[in-house]
mmCIF file with all atom_site columns, C-alpha atoms and ligand atoms in Angstrom:
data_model
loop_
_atom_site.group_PDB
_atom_site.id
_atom_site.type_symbol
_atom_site.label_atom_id
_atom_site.label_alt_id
_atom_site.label_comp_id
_atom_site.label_asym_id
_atom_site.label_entity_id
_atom_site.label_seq_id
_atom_site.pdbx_PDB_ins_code
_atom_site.Cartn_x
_atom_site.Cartn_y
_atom_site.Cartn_z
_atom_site.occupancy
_atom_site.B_iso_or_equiv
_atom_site.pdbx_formal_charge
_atom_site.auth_seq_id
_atom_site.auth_comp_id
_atom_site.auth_asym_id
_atom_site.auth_atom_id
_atom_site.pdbx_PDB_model_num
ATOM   1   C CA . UNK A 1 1   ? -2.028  -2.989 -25.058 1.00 0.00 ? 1   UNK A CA 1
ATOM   2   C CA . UNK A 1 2   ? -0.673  -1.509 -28.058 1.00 0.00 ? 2   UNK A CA 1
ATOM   3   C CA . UNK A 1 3   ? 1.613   1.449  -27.511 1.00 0.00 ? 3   UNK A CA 1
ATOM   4   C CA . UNK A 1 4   ? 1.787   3.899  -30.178 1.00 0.00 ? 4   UNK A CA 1
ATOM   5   C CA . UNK A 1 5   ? 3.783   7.141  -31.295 1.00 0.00 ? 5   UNK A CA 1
ATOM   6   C CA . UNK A 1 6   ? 2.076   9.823  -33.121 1.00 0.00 ? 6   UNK A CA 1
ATOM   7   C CA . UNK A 1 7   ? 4.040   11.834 -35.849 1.00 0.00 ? 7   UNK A CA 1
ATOM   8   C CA . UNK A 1 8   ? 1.943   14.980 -36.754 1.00 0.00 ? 8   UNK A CA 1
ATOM   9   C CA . UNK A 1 9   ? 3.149   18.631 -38.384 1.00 0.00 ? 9   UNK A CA 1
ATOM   10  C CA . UNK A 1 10  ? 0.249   20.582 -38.360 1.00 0.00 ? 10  UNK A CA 1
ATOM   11  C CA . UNK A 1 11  ? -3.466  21.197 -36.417 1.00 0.00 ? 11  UNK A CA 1
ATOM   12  C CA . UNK A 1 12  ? -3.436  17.101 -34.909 1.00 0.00 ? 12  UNK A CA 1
ATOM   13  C CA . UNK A 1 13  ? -7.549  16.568 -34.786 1.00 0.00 ? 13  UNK A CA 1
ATOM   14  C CA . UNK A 1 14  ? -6.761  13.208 -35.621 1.00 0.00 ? 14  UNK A CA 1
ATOM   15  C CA . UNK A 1 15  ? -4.137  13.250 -32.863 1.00 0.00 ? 15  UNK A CA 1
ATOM   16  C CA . UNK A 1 16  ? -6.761  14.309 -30.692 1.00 0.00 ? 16  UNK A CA 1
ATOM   17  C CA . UNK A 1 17  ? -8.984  11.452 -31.918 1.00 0.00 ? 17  UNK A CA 1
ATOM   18  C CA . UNK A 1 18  ? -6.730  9.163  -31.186 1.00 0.00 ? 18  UNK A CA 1
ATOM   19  C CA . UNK A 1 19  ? -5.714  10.431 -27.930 1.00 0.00 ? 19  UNK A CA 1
ATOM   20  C CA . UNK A 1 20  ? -9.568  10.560 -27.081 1.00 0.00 ? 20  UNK A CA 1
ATOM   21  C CA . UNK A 1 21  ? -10.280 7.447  -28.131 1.00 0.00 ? 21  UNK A CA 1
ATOM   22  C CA . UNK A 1 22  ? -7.308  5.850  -26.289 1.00 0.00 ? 22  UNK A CA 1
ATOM   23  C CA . UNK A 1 23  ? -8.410  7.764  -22.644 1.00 0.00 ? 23  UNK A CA 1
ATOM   24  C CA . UNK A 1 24  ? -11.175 4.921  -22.338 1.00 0.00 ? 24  UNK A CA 1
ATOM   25  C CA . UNK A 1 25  ? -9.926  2.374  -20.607 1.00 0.00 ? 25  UNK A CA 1
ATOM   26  C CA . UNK A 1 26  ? -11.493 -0.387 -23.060 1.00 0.00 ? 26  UNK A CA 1
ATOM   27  C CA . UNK A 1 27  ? -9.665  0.750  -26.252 1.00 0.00 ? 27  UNK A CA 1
ATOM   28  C CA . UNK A 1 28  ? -6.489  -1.279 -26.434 1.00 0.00 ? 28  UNK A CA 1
ATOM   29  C CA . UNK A 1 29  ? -4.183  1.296  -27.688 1.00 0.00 ? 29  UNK A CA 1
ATOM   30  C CA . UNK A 1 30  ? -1.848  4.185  -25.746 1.00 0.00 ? 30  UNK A CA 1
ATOM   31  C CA . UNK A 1 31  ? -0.649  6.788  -27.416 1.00 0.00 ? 31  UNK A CA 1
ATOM   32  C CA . UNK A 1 32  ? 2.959   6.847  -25.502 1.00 0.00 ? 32  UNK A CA 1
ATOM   33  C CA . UNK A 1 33  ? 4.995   9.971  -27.188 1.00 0.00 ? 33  UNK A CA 1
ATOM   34  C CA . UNK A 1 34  ? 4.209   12.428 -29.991 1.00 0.00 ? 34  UNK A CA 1
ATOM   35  C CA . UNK A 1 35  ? 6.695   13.475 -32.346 1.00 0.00 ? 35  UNK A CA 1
ATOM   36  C CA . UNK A 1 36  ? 6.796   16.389 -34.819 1.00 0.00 ? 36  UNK A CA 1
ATOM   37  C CA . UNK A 1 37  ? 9.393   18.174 -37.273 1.00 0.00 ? 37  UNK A CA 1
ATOM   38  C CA . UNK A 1 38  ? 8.058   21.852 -36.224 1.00 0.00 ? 38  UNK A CA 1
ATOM   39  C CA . UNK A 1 39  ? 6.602   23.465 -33.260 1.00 0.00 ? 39  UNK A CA 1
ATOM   40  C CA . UNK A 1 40  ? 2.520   22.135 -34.201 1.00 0.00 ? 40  UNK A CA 1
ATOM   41  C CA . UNK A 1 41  ? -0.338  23.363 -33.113 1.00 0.00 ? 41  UNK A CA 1
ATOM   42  C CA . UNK A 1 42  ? -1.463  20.297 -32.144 1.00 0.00 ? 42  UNK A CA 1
ATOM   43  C CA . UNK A 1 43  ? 1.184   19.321 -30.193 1.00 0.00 ? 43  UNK A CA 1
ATOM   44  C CA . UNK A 1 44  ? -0.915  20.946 -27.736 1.00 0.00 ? 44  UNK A CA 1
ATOM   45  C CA . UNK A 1 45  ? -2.985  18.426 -27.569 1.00 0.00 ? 45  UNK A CA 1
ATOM   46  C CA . UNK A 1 46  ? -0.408  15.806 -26.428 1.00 0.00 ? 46  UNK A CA 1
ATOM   47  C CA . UNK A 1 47  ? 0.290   18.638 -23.484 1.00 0.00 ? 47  UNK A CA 1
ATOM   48  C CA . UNK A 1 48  ? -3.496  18.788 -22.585 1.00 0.00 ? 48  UNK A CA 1
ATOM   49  C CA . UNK A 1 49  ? -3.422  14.745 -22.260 1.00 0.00 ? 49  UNK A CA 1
ATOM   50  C CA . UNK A 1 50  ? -0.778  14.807 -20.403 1.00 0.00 ? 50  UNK A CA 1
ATOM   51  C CA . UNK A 1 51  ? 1.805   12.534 -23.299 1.00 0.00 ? 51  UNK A CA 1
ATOM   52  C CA . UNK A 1 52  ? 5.466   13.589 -23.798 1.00 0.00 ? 52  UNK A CA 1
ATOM   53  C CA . UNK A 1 53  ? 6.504   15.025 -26.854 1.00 0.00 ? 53  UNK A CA 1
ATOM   54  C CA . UNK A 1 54  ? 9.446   15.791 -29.089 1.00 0.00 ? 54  UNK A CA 1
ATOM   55  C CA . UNK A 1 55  ? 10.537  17.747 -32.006 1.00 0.00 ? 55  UNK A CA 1
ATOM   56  C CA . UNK A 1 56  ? 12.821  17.350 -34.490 1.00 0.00 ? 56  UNK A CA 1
ATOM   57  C CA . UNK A 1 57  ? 13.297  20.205 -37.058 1.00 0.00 ? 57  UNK A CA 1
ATOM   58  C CA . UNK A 1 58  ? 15.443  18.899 -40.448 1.00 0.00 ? 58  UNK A CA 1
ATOM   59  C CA . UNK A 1 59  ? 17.240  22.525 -40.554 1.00 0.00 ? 59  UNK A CA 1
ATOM   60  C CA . UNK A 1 60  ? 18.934  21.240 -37.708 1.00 0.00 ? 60  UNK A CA 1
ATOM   61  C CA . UNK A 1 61  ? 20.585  18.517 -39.577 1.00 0.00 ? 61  UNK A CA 1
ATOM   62  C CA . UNK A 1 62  ? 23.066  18.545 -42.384 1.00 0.00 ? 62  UNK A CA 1
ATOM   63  C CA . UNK A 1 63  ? 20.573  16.465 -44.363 1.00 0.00 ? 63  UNK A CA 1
ATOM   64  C CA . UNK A 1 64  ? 17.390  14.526 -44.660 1.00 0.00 ? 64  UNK A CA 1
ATOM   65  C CA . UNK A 1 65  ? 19.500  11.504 -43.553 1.00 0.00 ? 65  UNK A CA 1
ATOM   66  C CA . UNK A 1 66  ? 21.017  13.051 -40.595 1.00 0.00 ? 66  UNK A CA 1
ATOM   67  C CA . UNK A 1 67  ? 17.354  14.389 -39.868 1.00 0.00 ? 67  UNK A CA 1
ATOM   68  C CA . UNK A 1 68  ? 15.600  10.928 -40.096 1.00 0.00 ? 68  UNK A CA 1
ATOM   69  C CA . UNK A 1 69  ? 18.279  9.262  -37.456 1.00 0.00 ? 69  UNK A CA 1
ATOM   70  C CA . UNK A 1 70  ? 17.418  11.448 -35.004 1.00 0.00 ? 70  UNK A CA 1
ATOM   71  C CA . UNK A 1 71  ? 13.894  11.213 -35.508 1.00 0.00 ? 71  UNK A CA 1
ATOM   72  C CA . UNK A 1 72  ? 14.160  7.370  -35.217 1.00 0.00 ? 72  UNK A CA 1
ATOM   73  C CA . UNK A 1 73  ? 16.337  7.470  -32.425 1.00 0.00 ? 73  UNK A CA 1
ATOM   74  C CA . UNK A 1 74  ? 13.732  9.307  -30.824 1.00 0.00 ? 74  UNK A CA 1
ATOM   75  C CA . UNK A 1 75  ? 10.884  7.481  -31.627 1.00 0.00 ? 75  UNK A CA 1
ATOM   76  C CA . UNK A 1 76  ? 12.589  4.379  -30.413 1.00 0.00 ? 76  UNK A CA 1
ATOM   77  C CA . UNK A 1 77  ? 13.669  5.780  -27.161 1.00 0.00 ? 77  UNK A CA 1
ATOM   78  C CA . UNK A 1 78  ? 9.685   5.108  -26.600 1.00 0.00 ? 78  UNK A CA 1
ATOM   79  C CA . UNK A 1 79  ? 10.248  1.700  -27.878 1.00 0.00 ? 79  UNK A CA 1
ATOM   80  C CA . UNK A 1 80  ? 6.219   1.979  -29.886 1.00 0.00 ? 80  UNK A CA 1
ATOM   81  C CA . UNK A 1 81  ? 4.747   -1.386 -31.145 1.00 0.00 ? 81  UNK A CA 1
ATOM   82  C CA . UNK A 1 82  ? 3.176   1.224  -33.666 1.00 0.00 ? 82  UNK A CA 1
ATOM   83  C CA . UNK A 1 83  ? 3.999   4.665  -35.562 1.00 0.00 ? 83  UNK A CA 1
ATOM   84  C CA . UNK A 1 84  ? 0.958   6.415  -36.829 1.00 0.00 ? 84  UNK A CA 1
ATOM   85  C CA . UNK A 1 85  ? 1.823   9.291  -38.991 1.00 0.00 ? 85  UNK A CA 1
ATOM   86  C CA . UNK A 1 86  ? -1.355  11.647 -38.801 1.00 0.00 ? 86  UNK A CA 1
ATOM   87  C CA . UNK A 1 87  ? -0.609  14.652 -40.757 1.00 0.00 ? 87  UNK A CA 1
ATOM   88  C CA . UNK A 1 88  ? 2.961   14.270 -40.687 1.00 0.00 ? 88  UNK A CA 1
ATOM   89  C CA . UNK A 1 89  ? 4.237   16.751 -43.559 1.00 0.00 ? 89  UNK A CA 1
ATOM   90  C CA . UNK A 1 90  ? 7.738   15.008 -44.551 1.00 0.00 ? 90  UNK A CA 1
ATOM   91  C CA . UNK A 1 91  ? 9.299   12.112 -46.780 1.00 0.00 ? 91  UNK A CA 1
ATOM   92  C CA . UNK A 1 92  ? 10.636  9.857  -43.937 1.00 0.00 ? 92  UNK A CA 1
ATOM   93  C CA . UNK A 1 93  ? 13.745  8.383  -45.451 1.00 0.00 ? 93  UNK A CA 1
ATOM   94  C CA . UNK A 1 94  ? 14.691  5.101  -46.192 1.00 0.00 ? 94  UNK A CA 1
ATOM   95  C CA . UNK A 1 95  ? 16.782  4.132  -42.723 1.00 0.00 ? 95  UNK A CA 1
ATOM   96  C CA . UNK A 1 96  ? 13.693  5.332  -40.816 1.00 0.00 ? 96  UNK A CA 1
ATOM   97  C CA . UNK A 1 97  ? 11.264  3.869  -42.890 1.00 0.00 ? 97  UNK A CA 1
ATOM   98  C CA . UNK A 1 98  ? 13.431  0.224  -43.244 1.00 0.00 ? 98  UNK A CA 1
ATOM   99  C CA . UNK A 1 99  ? 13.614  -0.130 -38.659 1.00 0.00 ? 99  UNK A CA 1
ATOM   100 C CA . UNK A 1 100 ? 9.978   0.618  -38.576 1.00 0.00 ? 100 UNK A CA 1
ATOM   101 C CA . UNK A 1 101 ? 7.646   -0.375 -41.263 1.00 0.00 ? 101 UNK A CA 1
ATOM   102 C CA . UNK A 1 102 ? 5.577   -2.708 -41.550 1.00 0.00 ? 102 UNK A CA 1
ATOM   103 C CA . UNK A 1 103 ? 4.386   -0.969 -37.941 1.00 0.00 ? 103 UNK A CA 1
ATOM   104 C CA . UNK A 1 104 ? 4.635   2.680  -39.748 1.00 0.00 ? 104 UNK A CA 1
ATOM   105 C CA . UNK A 1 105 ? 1.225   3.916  -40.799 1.00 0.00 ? 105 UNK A CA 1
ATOM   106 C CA . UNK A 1 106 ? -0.144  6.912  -42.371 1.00 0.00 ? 106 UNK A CA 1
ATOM   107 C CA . UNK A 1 107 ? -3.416  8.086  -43.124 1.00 0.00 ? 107 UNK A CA 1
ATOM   108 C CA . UNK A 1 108 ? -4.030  10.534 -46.518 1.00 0.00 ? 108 UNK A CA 1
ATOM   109 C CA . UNK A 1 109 ? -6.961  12.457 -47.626 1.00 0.00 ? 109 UNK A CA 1
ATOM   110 C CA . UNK A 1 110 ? -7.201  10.901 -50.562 1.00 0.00 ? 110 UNK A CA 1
ATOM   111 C CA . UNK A 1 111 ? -8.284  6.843  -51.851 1.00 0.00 ? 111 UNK A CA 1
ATOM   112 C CA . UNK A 1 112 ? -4.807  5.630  -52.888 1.00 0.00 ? 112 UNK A CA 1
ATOM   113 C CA . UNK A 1 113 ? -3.313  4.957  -55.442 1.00 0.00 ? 113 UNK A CA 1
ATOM   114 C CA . UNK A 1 114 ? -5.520  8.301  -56.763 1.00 0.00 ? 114 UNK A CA 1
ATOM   115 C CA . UNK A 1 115 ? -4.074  11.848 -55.304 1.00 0.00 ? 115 UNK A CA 1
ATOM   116 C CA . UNK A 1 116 ? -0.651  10.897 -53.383 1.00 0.00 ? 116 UNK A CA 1
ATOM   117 C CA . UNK A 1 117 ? 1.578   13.410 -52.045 1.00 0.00 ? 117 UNK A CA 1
ATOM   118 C CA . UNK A 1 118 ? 1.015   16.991 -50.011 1.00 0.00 ? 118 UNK A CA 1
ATOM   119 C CA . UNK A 1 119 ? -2.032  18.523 -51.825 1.00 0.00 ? 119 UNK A CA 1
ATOM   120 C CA . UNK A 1 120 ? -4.390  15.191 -52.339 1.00 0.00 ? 120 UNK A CA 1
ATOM   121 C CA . UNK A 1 121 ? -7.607  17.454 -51.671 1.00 0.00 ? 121 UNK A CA 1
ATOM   122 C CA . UNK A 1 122 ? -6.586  19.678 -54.473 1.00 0.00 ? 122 UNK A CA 1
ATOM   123 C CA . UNK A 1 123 ? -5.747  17.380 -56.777 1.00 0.00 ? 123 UNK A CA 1
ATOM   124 C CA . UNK A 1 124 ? -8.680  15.356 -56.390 1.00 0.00 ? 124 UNK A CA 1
ATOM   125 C CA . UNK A 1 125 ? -10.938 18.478 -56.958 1.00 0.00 ? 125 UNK A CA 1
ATOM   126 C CA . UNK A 1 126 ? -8.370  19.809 -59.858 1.00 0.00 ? 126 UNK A CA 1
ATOM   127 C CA . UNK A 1 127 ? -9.205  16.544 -61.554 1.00 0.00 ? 127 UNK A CA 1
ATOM   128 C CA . UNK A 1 128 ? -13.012 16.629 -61.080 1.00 0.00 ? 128 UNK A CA 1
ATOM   129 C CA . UNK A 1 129 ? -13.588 13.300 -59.376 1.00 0.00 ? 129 UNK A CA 1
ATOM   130 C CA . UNK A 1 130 ? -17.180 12.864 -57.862 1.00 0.00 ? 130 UNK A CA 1
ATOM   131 C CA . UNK A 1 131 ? -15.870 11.043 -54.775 1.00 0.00 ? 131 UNK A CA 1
ATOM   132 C CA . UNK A 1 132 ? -12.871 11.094 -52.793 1.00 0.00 ? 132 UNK A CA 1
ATOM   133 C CA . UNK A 1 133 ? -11.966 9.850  -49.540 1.00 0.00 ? 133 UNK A CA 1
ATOM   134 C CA . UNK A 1 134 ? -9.599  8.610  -46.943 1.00 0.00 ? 134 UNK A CA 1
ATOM   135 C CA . UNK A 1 135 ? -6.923  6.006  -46.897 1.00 0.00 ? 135 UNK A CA 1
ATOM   136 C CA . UNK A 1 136 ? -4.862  4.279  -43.830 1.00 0.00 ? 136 UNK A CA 1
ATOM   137 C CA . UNK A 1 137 ? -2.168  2.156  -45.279 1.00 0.00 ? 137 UNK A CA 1
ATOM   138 C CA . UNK A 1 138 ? 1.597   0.525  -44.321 1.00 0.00 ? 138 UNK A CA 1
ATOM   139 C CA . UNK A 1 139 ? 4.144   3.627  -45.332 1.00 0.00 ? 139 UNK A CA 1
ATOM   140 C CA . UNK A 1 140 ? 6.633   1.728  -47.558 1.00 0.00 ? 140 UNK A CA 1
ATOM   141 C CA . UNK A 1 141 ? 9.796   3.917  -49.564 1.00 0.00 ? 141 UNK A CA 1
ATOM   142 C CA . UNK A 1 142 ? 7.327   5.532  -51.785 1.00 0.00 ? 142 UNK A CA 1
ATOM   143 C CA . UNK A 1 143 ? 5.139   8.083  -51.452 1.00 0.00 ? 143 UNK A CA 1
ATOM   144 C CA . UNK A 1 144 ? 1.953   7.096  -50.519 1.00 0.00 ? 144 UNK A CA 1
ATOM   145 C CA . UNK A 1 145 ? 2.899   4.039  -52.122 1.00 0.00 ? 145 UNK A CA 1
ATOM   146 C CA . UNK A 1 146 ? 3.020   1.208  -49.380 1.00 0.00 ? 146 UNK A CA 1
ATOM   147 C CA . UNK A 1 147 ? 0.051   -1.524 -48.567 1.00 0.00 ? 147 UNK A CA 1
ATOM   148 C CA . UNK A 1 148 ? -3.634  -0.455 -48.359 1.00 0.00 ? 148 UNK A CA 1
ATOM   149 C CA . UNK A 1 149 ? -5.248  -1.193 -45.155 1.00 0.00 ? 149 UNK A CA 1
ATOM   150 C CA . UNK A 1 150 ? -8.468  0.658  -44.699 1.00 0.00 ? 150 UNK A CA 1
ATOM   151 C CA . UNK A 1 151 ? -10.405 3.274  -47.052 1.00 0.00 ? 151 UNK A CA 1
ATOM   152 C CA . UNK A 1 152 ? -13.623 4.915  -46.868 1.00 0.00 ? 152 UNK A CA 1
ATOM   153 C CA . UNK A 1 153 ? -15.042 6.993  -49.620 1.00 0.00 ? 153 UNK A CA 1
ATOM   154 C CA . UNK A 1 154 ? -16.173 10.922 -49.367 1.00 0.00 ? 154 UNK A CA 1
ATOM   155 C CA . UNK A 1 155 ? -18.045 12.331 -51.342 1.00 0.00 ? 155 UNK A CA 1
ATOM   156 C CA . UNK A 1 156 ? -16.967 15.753 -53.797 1.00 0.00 ? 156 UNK A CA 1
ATOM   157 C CA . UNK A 1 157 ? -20.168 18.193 -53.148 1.00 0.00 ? 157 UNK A CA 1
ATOM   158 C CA . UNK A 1 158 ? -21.006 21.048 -55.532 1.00 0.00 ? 158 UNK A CA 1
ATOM   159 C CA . UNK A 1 159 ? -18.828 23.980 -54.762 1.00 0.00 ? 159 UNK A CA 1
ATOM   160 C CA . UNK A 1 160 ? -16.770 22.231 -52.154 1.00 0.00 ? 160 UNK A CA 1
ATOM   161 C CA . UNK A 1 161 ? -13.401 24.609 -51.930 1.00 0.00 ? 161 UNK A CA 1
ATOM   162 C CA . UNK A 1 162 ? -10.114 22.568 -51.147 1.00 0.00 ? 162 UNK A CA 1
ATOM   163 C CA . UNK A 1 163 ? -11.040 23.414 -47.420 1.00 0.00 ? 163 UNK A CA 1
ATOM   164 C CA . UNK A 1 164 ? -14.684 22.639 -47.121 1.00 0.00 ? 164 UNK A CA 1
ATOM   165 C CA . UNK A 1 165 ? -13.707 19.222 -48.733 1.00 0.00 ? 165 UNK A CA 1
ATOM   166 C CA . UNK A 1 166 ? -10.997 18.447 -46.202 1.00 0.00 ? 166 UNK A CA 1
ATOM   167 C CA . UNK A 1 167 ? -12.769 19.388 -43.526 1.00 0.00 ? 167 UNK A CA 1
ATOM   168 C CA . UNK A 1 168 ? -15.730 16.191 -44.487 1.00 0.00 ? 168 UNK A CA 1
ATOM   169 C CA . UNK A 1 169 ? -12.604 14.089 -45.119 1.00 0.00 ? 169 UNK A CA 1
ATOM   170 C CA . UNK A 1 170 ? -11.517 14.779 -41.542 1.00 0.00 ? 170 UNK A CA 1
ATOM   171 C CA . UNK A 1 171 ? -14.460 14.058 -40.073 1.00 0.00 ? 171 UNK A CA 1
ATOM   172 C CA . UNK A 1 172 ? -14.766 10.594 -41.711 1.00 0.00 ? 172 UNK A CA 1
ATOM   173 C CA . UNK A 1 173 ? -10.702 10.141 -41.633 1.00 0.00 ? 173 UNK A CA 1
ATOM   174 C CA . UNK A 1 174 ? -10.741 10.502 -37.758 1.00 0.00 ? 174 UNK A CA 1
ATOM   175 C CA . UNK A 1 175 ? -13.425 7.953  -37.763 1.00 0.00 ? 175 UNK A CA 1
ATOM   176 C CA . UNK A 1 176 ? -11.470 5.365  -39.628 1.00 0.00 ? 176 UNK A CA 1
ATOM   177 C CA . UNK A 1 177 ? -7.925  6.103  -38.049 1.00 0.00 ? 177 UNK A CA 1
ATOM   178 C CA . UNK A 1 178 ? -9.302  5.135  -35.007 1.00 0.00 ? 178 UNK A CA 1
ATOM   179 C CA . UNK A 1 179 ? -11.166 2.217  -36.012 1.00 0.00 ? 179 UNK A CA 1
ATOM   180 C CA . UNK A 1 180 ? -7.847  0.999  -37.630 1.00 0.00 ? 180 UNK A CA 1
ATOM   181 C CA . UNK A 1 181 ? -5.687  1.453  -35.152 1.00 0.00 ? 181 UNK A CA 1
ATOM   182 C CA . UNK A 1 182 ? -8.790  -0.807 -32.962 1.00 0.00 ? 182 UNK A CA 1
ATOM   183 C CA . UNK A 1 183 ? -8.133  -3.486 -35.802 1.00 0.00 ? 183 UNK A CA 1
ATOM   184 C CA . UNK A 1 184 ? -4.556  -3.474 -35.418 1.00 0.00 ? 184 UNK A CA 1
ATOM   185 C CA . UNK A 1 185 ? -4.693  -3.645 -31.958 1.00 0.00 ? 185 UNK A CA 1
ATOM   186 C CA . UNK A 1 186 ? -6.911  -7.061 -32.220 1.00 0.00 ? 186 UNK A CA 1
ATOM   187 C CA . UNK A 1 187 ? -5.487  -8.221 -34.554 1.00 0.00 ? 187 UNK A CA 1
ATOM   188 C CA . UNK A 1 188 ? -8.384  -7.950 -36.949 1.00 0.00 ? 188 UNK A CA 1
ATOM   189 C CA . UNK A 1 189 ? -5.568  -5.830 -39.367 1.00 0.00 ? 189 UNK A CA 1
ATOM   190 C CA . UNK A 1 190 ? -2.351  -7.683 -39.840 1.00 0.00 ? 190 UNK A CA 1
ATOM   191 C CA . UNK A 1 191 ? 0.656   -5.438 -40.786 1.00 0.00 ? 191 UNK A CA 1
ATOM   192 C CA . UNK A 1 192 ? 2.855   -7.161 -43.253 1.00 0.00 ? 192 UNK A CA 1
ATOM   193 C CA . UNK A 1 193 ? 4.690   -5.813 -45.980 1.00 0.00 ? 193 UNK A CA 1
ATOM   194 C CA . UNK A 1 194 ? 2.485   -7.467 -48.230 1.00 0.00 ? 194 UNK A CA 1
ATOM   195 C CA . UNK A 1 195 ? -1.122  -6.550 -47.113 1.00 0.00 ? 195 UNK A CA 1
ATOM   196 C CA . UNK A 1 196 ? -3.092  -6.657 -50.019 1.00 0.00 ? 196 UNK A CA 1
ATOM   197 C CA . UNK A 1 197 ? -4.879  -3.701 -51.702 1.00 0.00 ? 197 UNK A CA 1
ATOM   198 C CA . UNK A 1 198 ? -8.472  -2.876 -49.757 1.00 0.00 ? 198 UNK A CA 1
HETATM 199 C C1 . GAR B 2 .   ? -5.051  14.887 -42.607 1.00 0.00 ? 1   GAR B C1 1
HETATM 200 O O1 . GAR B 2 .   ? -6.135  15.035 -43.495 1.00 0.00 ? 1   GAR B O1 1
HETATM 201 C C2 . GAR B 2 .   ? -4.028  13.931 -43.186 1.00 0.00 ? 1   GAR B C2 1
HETATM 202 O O2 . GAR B 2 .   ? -4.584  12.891 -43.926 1.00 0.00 ? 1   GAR B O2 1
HETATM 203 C C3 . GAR B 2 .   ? -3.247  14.861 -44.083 1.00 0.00 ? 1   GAR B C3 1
HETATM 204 O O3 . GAR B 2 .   ? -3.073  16.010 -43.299 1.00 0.00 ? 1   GAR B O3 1
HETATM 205 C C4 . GAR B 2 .   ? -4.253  16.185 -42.488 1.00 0.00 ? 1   GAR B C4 1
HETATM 206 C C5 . GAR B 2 .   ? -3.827  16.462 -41.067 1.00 0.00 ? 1   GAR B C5 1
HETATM 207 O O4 . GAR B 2 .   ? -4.897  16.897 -40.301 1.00 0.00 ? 1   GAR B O4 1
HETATM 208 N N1 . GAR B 2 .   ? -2.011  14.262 -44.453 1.00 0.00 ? 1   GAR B N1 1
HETATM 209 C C6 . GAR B 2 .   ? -1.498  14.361 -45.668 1.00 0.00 ? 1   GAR B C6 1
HETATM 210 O O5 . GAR B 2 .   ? -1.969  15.056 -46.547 1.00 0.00 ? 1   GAR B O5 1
HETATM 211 C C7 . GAR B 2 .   ? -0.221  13.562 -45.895 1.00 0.00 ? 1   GAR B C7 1
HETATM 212 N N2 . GAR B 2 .   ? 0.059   13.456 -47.285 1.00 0.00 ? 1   GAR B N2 1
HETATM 213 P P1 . GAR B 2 .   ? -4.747  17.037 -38.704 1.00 0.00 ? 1   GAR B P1 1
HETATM 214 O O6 . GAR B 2 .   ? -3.416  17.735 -38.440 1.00 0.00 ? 1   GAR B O6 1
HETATM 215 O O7 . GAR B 2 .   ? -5.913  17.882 -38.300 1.00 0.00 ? 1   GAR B O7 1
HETATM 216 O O8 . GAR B 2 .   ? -4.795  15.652 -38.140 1.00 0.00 ? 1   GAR B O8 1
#
């Protein structure tokens, strides 16, 4: 059984997938703690399920260093096989990043290497693509940078606004976040720093 800590910072539906998925007894993942750096909306959803969860806020800390120690120290406390970061709004830096990856995930509205970084569904419909999409991969130093697992395209309708398009991205990205984490947990997806590009 693979245990898991969720990082989110904002609504969590794909916290809630996961956490949905994981409350049949046949998927082989539990989502063990849920972590966020602000008081989230959907950290509601790790109350309604019953999972503990922390915060850590970086205004707290001196600096981003200071901010990521605690936020590994916490994460560890649950001693996770896995960290999915669904939604989680922050650079995680380098000491976090170095204890935990390759078994630090992320998923990102966008089909990396196109559209990293905070406003993906923006960019992508800035830059007039016809297709877009969804992309799980290893979280590395960069951003948005590390190992490719999984990606599944989405189309860019006529007229789609930056919401209307992330909303069909959800849908699918929920989908495939929980189908990866399935993968991972059967070994069907190896994590290693040097998956190759999907
Ligand atoms: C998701 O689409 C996720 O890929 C994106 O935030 C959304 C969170 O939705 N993350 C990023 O853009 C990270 N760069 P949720 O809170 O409803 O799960």
């Amino acid at each position: 059984m693979l245990s898991i800590v969720v990082l989110i910072s904002g609504g969590g539906s794909n916290l809630r997938a996961l956490l949905e998925a994981a409350a049949d007894a046949e998927y082989p993942a539990r989502i063990v703690a849920v972590g966020s750096d602000n008081d989230a909306p959907g950290l509601e959803y790790a109350e309604a399920f019953g999972i503990p969860s922390f915060t850590v806020v970086p205004t707290a800390f001196a600096d981003r260093a200071s901010w990521g120690d605690e936020l590994l120290a916490q994460v560890e406390s649950w001693s996770p096989d896995l960290v999915v970061c669904a939604g989680f709004m922050r650079i995680l830096p380098p000491r976090f990043v170095a204890a935990l990856s390759p078994n630090l995930i992320n998923t990102h509205p966008a089909l990396l290497p196109a559209f990293p970084g905070a406003h993906a569904v923006r960019d992508a419909l800035a830059a007039g693509v016809a297709e877009t999409g969804v992309t799980v991969h290893i979280v590395d130093e960069g951003v948005d940078t590390g190992p490719i697992l999984v990606q599944r395209v989405v189309p860019v309708l006529e007229g789609d606004t930056e919401f209307e398009l992330h909303e069909r991205i959800k849908t699918v990205e929920r989908d495939l976040l929980v189908q990866a984490v399935l993968d991972i947990a059967n070994n069907r997806i190896a994590l290693t720093s040097r998956a190759s590009s999907a």
